[in-house]
PDB file of C-alpha atoms in Angstrom:
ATOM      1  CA  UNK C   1      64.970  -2.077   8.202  1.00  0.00           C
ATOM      2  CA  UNK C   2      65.693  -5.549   9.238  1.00  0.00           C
ATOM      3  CA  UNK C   3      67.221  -8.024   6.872  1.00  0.00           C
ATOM      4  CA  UNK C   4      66.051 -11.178   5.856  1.00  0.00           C
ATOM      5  CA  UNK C   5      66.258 -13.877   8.634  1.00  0.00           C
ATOM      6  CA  UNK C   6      66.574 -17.687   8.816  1.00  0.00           C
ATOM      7  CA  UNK C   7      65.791 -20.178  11.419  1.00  0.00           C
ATOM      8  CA  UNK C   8      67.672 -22.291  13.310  1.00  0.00           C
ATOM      9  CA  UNK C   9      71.131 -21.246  12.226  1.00  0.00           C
ATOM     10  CA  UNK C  10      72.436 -24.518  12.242  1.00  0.00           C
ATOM     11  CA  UNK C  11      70.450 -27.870  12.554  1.00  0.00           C
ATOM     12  CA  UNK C  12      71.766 -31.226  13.239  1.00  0.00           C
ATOM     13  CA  UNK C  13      69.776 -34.239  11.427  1.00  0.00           C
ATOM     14  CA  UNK C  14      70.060 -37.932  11.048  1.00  0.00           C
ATOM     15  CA  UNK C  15      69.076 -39.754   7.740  1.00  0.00           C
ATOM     16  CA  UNK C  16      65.423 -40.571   7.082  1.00  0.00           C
ATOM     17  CA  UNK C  17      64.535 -37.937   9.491  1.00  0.00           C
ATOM     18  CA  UNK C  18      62.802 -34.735   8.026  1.00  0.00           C
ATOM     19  CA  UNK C  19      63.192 -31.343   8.609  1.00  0.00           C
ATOM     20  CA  UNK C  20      61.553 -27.610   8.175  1.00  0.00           C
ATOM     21  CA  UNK C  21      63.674 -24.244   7.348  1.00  0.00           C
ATOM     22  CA  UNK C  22      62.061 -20.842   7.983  1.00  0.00           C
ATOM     23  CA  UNK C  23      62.730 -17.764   6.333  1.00  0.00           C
ATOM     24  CA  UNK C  24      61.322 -13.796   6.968  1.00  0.00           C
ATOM     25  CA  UNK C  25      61.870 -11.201   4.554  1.00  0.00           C
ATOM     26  CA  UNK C  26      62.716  -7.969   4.493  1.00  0.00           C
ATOM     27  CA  UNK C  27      59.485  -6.223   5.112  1.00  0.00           C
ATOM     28  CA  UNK C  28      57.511  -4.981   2.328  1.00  0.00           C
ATOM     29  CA  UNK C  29      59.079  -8.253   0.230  1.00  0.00           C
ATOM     30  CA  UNK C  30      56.654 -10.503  -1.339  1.00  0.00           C
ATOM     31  CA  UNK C  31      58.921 -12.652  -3.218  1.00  0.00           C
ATOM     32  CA  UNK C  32      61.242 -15.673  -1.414  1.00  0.00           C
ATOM     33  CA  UNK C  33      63.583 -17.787  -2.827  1.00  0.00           C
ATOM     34  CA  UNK C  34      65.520 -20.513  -1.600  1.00  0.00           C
ATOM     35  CA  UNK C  35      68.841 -22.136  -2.455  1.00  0.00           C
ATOM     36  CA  UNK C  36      71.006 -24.563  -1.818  1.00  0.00           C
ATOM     37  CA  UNK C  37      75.098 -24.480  -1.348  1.00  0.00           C
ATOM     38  CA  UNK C  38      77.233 -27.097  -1.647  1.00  0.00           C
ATOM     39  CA  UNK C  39      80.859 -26.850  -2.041  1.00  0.00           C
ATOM     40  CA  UNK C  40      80.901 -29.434  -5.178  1.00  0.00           C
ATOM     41  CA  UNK C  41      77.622 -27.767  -6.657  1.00  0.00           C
ATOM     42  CA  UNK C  42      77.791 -24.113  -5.485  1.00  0.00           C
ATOM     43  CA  UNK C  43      74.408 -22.254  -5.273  1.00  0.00           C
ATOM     44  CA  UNK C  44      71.589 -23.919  -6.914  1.00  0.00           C
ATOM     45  CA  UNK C  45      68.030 -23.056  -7.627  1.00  0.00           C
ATOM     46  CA  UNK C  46      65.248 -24.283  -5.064  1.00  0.00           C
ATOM     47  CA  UNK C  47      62.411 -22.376  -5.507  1.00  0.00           C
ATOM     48  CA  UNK C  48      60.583 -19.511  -5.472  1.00  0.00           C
ATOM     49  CA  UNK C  49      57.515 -18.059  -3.929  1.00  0.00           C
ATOM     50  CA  UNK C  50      55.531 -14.752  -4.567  1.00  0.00           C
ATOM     51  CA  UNK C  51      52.068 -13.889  -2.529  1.00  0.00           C
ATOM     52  CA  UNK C  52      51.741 -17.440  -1.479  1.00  0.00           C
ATOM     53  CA  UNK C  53      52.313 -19.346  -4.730  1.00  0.00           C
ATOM     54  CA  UNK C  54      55.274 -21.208  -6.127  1.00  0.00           C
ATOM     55  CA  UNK C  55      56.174 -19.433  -9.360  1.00  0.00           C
ATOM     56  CA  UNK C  56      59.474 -21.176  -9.907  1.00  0.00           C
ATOM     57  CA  UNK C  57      60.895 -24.376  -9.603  1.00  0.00           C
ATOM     58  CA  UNK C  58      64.486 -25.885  -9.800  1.00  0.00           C
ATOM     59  CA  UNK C  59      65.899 -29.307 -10.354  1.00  0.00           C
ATOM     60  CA  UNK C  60      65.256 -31.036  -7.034  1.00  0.00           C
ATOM     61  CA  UNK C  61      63.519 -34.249  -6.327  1.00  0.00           C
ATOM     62  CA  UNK C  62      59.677 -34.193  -4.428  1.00  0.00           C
ATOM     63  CA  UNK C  63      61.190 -34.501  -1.131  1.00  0.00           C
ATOM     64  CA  UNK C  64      62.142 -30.869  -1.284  1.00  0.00           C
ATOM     65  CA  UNK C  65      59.040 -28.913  -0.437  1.00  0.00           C
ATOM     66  CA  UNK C  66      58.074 -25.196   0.498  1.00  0.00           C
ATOM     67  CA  UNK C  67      55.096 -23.271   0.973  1.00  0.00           C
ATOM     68  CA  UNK C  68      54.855 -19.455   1.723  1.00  0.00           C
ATOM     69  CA  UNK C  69      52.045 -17.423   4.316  1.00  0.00           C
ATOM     70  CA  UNK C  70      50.094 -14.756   3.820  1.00  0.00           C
ATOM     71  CA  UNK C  71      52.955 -11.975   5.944  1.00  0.00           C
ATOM     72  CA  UNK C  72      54.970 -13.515   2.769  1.00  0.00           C
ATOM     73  CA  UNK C  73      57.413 -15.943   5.469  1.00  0.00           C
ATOM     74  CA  UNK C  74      58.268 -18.793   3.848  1.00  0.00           C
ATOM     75  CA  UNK C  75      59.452 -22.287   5.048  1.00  0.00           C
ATOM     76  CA  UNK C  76      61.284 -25.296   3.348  1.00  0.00           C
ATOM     77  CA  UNK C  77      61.165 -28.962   3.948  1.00  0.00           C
ATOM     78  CA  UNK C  78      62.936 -31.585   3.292  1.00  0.00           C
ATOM     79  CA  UNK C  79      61.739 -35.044   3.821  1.00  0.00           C
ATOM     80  CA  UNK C  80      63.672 -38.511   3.908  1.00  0.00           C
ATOM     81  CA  UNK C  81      66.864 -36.686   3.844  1.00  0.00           C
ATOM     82  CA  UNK C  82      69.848 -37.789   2.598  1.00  0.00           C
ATOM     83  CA  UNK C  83      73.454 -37.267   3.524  1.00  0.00           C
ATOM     84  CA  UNK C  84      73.885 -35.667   0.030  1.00  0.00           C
ATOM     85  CA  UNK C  85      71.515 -33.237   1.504  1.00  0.00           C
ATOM     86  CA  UNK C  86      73.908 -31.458   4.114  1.00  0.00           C
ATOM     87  CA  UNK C  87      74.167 -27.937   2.808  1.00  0.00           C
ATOM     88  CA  UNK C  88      73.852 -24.222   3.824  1.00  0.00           C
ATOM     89  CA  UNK C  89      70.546 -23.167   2.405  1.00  0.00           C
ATOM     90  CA  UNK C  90      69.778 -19.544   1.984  1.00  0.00           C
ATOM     91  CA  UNK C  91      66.882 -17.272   0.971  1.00  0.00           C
ATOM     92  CA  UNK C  92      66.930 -14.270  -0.066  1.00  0.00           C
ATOM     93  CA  UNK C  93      63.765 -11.690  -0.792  1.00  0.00           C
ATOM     94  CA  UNK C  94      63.318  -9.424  -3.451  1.00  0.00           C
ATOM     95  CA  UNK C  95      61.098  -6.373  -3.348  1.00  0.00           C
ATOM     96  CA  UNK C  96      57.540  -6.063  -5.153  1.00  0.00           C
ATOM     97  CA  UNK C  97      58.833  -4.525  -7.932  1.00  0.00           C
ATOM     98  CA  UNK C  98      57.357  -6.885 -10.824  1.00  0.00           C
ATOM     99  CA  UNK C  99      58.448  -8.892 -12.986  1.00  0.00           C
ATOM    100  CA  UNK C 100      61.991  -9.518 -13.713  1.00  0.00           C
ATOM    101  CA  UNK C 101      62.847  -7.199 -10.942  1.00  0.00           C
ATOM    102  CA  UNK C 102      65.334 -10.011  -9.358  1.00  0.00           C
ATOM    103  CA  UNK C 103      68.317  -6.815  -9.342  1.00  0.00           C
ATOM    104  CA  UNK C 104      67.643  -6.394  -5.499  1.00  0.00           C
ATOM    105  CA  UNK C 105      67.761 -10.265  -4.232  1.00  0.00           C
ATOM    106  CA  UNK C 106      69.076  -9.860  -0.441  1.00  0.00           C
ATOM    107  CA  UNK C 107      70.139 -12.966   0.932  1.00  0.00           C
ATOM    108  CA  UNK C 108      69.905 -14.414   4.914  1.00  0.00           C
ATOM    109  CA  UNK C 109      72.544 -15.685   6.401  1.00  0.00           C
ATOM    110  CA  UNK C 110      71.821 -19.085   5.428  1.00  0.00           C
ATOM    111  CA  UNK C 111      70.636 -22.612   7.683  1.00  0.00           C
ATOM    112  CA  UNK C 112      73.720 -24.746   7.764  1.00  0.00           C
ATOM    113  CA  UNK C 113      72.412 -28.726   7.941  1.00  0.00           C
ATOM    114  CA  UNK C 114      73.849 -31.473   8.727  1.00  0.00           C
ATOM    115  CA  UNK C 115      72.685 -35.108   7.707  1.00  0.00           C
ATOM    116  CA  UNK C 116      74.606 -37.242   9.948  1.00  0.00           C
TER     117      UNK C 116
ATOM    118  CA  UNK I   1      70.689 -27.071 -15.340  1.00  0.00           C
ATOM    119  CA  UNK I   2      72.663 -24.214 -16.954  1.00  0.00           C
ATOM    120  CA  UNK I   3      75.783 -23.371 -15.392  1.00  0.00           C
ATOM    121  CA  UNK I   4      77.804 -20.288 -15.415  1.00  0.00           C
ATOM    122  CA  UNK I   5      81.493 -20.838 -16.039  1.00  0.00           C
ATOM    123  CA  UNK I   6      83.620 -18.519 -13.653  1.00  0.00           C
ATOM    124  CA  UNK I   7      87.146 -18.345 -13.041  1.00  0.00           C
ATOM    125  CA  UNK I   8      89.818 -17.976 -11.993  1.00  0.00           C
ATOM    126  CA  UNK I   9      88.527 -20.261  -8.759  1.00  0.00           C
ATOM    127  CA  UNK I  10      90.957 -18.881  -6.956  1.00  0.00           C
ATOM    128  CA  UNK I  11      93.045 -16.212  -6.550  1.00  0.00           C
ATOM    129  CA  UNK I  12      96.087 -15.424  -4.237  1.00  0.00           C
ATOM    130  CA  UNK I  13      97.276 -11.673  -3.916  1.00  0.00           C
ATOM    131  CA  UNK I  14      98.948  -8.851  -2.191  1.00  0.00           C
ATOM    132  CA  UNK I  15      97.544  -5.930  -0.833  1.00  0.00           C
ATOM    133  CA  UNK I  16      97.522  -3.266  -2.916  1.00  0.00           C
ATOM    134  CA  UNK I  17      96.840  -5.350  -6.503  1.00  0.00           C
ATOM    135  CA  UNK I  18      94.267  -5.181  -8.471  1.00  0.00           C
ATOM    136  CA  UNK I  19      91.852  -8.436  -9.133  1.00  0.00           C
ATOM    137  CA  UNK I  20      90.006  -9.462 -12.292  1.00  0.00           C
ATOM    138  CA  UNK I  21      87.329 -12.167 -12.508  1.00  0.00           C
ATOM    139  CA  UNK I  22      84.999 -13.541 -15.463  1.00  0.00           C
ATOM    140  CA  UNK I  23      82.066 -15.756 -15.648  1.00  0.00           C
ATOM    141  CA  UNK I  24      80.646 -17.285 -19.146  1.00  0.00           C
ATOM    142  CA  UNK I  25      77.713 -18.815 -20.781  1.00  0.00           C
ATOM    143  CA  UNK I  26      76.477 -20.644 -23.416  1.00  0.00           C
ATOM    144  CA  UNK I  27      73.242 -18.588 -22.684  1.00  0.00           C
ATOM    145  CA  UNK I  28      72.251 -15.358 -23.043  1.00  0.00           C
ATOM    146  CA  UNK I  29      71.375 -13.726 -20.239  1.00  0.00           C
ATOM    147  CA  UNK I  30      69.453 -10.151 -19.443  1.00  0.00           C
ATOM    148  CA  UNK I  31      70.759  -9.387 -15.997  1.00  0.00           C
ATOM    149  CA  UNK I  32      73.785  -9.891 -14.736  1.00  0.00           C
ATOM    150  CA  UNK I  33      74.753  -9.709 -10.910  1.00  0.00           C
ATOM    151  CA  UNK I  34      77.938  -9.753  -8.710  1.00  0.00           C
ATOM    152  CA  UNK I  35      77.968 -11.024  -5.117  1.00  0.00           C
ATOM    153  CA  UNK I  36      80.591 -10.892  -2.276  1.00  0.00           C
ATOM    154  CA  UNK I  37      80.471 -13.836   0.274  1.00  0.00           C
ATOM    155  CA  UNK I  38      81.985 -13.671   3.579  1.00  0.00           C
ATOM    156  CA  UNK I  39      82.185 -16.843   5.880  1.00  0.00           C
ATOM    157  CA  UNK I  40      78.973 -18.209   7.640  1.00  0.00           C
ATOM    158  CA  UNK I  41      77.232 -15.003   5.819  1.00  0.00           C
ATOM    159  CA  UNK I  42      74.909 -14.991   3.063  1.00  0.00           C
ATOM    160  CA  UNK I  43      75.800 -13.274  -0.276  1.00  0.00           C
ATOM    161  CA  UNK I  44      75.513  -9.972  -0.415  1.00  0.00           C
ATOM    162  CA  UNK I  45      74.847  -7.678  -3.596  1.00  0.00           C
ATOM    163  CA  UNK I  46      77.601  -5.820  -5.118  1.00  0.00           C
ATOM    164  CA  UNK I  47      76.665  -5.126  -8.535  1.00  0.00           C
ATOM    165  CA  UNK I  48      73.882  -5.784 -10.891  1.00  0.00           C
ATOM    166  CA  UNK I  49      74.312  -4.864 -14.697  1.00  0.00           C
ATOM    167  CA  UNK I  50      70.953  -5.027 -17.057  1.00  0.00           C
ATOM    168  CA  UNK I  51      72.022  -3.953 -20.650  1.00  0.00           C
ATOM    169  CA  UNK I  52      74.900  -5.032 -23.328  1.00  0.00           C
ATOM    170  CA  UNK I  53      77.880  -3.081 -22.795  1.00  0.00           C
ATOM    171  CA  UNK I  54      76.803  -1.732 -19.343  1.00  0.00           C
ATOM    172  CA  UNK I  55      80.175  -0.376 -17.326  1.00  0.00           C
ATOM    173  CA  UNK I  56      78.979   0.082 -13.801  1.00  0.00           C
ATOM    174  CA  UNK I  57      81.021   0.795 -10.850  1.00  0.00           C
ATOM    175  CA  UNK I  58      80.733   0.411  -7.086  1.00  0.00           C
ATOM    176  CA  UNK I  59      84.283   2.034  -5.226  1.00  0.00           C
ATOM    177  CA  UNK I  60      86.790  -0.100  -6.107  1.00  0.00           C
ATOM    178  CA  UNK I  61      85.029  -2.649  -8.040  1.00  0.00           C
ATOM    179  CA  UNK I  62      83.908  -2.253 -11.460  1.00  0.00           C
ATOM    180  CA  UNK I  63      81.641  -4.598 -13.543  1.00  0.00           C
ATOM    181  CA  UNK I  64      80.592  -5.183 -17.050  1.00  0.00           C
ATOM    182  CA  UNK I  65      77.820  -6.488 -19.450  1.00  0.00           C
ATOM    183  CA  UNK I  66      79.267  -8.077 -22.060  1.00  0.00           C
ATOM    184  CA  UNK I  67      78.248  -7.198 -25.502  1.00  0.00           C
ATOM    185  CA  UNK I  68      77.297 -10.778 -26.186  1.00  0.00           C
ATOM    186  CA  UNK I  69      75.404 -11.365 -23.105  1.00  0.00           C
ATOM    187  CA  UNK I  70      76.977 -14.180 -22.328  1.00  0.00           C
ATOM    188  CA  UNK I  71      80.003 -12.970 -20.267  1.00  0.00           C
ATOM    189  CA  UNK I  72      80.678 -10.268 -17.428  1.00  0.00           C
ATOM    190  CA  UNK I  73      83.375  -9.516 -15.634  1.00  0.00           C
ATOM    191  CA  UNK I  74      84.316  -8.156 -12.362  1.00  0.00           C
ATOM    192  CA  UNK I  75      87.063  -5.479 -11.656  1.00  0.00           C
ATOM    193  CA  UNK I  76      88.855  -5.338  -7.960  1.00  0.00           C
ATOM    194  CA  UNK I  77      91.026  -2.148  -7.409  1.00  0.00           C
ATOM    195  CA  UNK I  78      93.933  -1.464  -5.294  1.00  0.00           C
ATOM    196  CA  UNK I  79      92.351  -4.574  -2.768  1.00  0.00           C
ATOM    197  CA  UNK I  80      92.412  -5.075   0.775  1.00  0.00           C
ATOM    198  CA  UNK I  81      92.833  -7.010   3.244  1.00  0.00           C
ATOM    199  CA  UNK I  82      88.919  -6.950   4.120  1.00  0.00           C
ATOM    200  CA  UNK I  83      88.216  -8.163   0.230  1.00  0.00           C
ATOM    201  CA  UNK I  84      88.555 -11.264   1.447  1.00  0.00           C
ATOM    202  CA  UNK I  85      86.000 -13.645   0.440  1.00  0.00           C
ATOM    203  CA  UNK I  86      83.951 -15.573  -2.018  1.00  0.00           C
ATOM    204  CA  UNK I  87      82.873 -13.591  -5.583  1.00  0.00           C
ATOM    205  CA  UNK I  88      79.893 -14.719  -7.503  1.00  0.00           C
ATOM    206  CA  UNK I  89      78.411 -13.945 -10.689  1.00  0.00           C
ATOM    207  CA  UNK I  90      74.890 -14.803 -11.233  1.00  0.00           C
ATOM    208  CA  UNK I  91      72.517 -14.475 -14.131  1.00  0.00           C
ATOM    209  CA  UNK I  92      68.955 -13.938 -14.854  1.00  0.00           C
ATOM    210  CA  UNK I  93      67.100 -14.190 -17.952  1.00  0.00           C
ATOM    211  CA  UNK I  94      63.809 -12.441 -18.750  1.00  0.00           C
ATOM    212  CA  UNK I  95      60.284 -13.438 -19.261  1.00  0.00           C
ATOM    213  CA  UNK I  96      57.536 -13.400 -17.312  1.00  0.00           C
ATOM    214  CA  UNK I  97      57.938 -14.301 -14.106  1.00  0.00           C
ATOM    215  CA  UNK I  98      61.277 -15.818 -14.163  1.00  0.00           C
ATOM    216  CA  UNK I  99      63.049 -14.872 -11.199  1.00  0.00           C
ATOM    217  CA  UNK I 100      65.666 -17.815 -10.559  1.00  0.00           C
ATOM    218  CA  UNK I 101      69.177 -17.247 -10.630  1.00  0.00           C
ATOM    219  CA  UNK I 102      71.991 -19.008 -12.057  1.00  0.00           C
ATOM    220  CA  UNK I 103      75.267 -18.622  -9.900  1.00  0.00           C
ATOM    221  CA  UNK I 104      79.112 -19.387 -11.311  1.00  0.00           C
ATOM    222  CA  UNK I 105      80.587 -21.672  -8.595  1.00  0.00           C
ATOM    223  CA  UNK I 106      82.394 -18.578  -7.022  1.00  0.00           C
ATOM    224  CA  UNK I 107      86.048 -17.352  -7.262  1.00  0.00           C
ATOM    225  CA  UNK I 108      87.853 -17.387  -3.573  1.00  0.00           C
ATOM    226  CA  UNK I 109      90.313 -14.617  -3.238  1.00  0.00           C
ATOM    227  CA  UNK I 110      92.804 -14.276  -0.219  1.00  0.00           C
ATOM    228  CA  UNK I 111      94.251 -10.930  -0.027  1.00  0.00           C
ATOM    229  CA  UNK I 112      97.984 -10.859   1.935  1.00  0.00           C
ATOM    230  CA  UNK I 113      98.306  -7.557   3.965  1.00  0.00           C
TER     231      UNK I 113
END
């Protein structure tokens, strides 16, 4: 079974630009988070989708944005950005196991951005 | 937001030793999970613990749910050289539909053949 993918790799921005992330899950996974990791803040809470709708938010201002499809792929956005906002950001997809059932969160290999 | 309080942040060993890591809270949490991070890789899973008390091994490594539920700890055996990497603890309280996780900020351990 394939594991959870991320697109581009690596992306190269400049400030006030905006930009989109995309992330596939493991099949059969409903559920997507997102993260962000910085070396000074470590991995920090985005949000989270399950059968299209956010269900969980963290700490981050508007211009962080996501939405999720009906094959459960998700994508991030980030508007305005900031050079604060250069970070790997990862998802990672859980299986539909109901709630609480966050044991089995498998992780992509991450989108590494730069905000030049 | 809540933070998890892990340490050592480092560590710097030879082959051959054994490791220990912790991560606390001022929360209580209901699951907690270790992760392994290797360099332009995501984390990967290692060990997830979901009662008080819970001992749970994986190989060499060896985990625990403290009785509080506010600390865990992680247990490296006899490492090597390919233990290299970033350790993470993460938590997850229950209720509802909860499903973030709070990370520690990761300990780095180098491993010297």
């Amino acid at each position: 079974k394939a594991g959870v993918t991320q697109t581009p790799r690596y992306l190269i921005k400049t400030r006030g630009q905006q930009v989109t992330l995309s992330c596939s899950p493991i099949s059969g996974h409903r559920s997507v988070s997102w993260y962000q990791q910085t070396p000074g803040q470590g991995l920090q809470f985005l949000f989270e989708y399950f059968s299209e709708t956010q269900r969980n938010k963290g700490n981050f201002p508007g211009r962080f944005s996501g939405r999720q499809f009906s094959n459960s792929r998700s994508e991030m956005n980030v508007s305005t950005l900031e050079l604060g906002d250069s970070a790997l950001y990862l998802c990672a997809s859980s299986p539909p196991d109901g709630p609480g059932s966050t044991d089995t969160q498998y992780f992509g290999p991450g989108t590494r951005l730069t905000v030049l | 937001g809540q933070q998890l309080n892990q340490s050592p942040q480092s560590m710097f060993i030879q082959e051959g030793e054994d490791v220990s890591m912790n991560c606390t809270s001022s929360s209580i949490f209901n699951t907690w999970l270790w992760y392994k991070q290797d360099p332009g890789e995501g984390p990967v899973l290692l060990i997830a613990l979901y009662k008080a008390g819970e001992l749970t091994s994986n190989g060499r490594l060896t985990a625990q749910f403290g009785i509080t539920r506010k600390d865990s700890f992680l247990n490296i055996s006899a490492s090597i050289p390919s233990d290299v990497g970033i350790y993470f603890c993460a938590g997850q309280r229950s209720g509802g539909s909860n499903y973030k996780l709070t990370f520690g900020k990761g300990t780095l351990l180098t491993v010297n053949p």
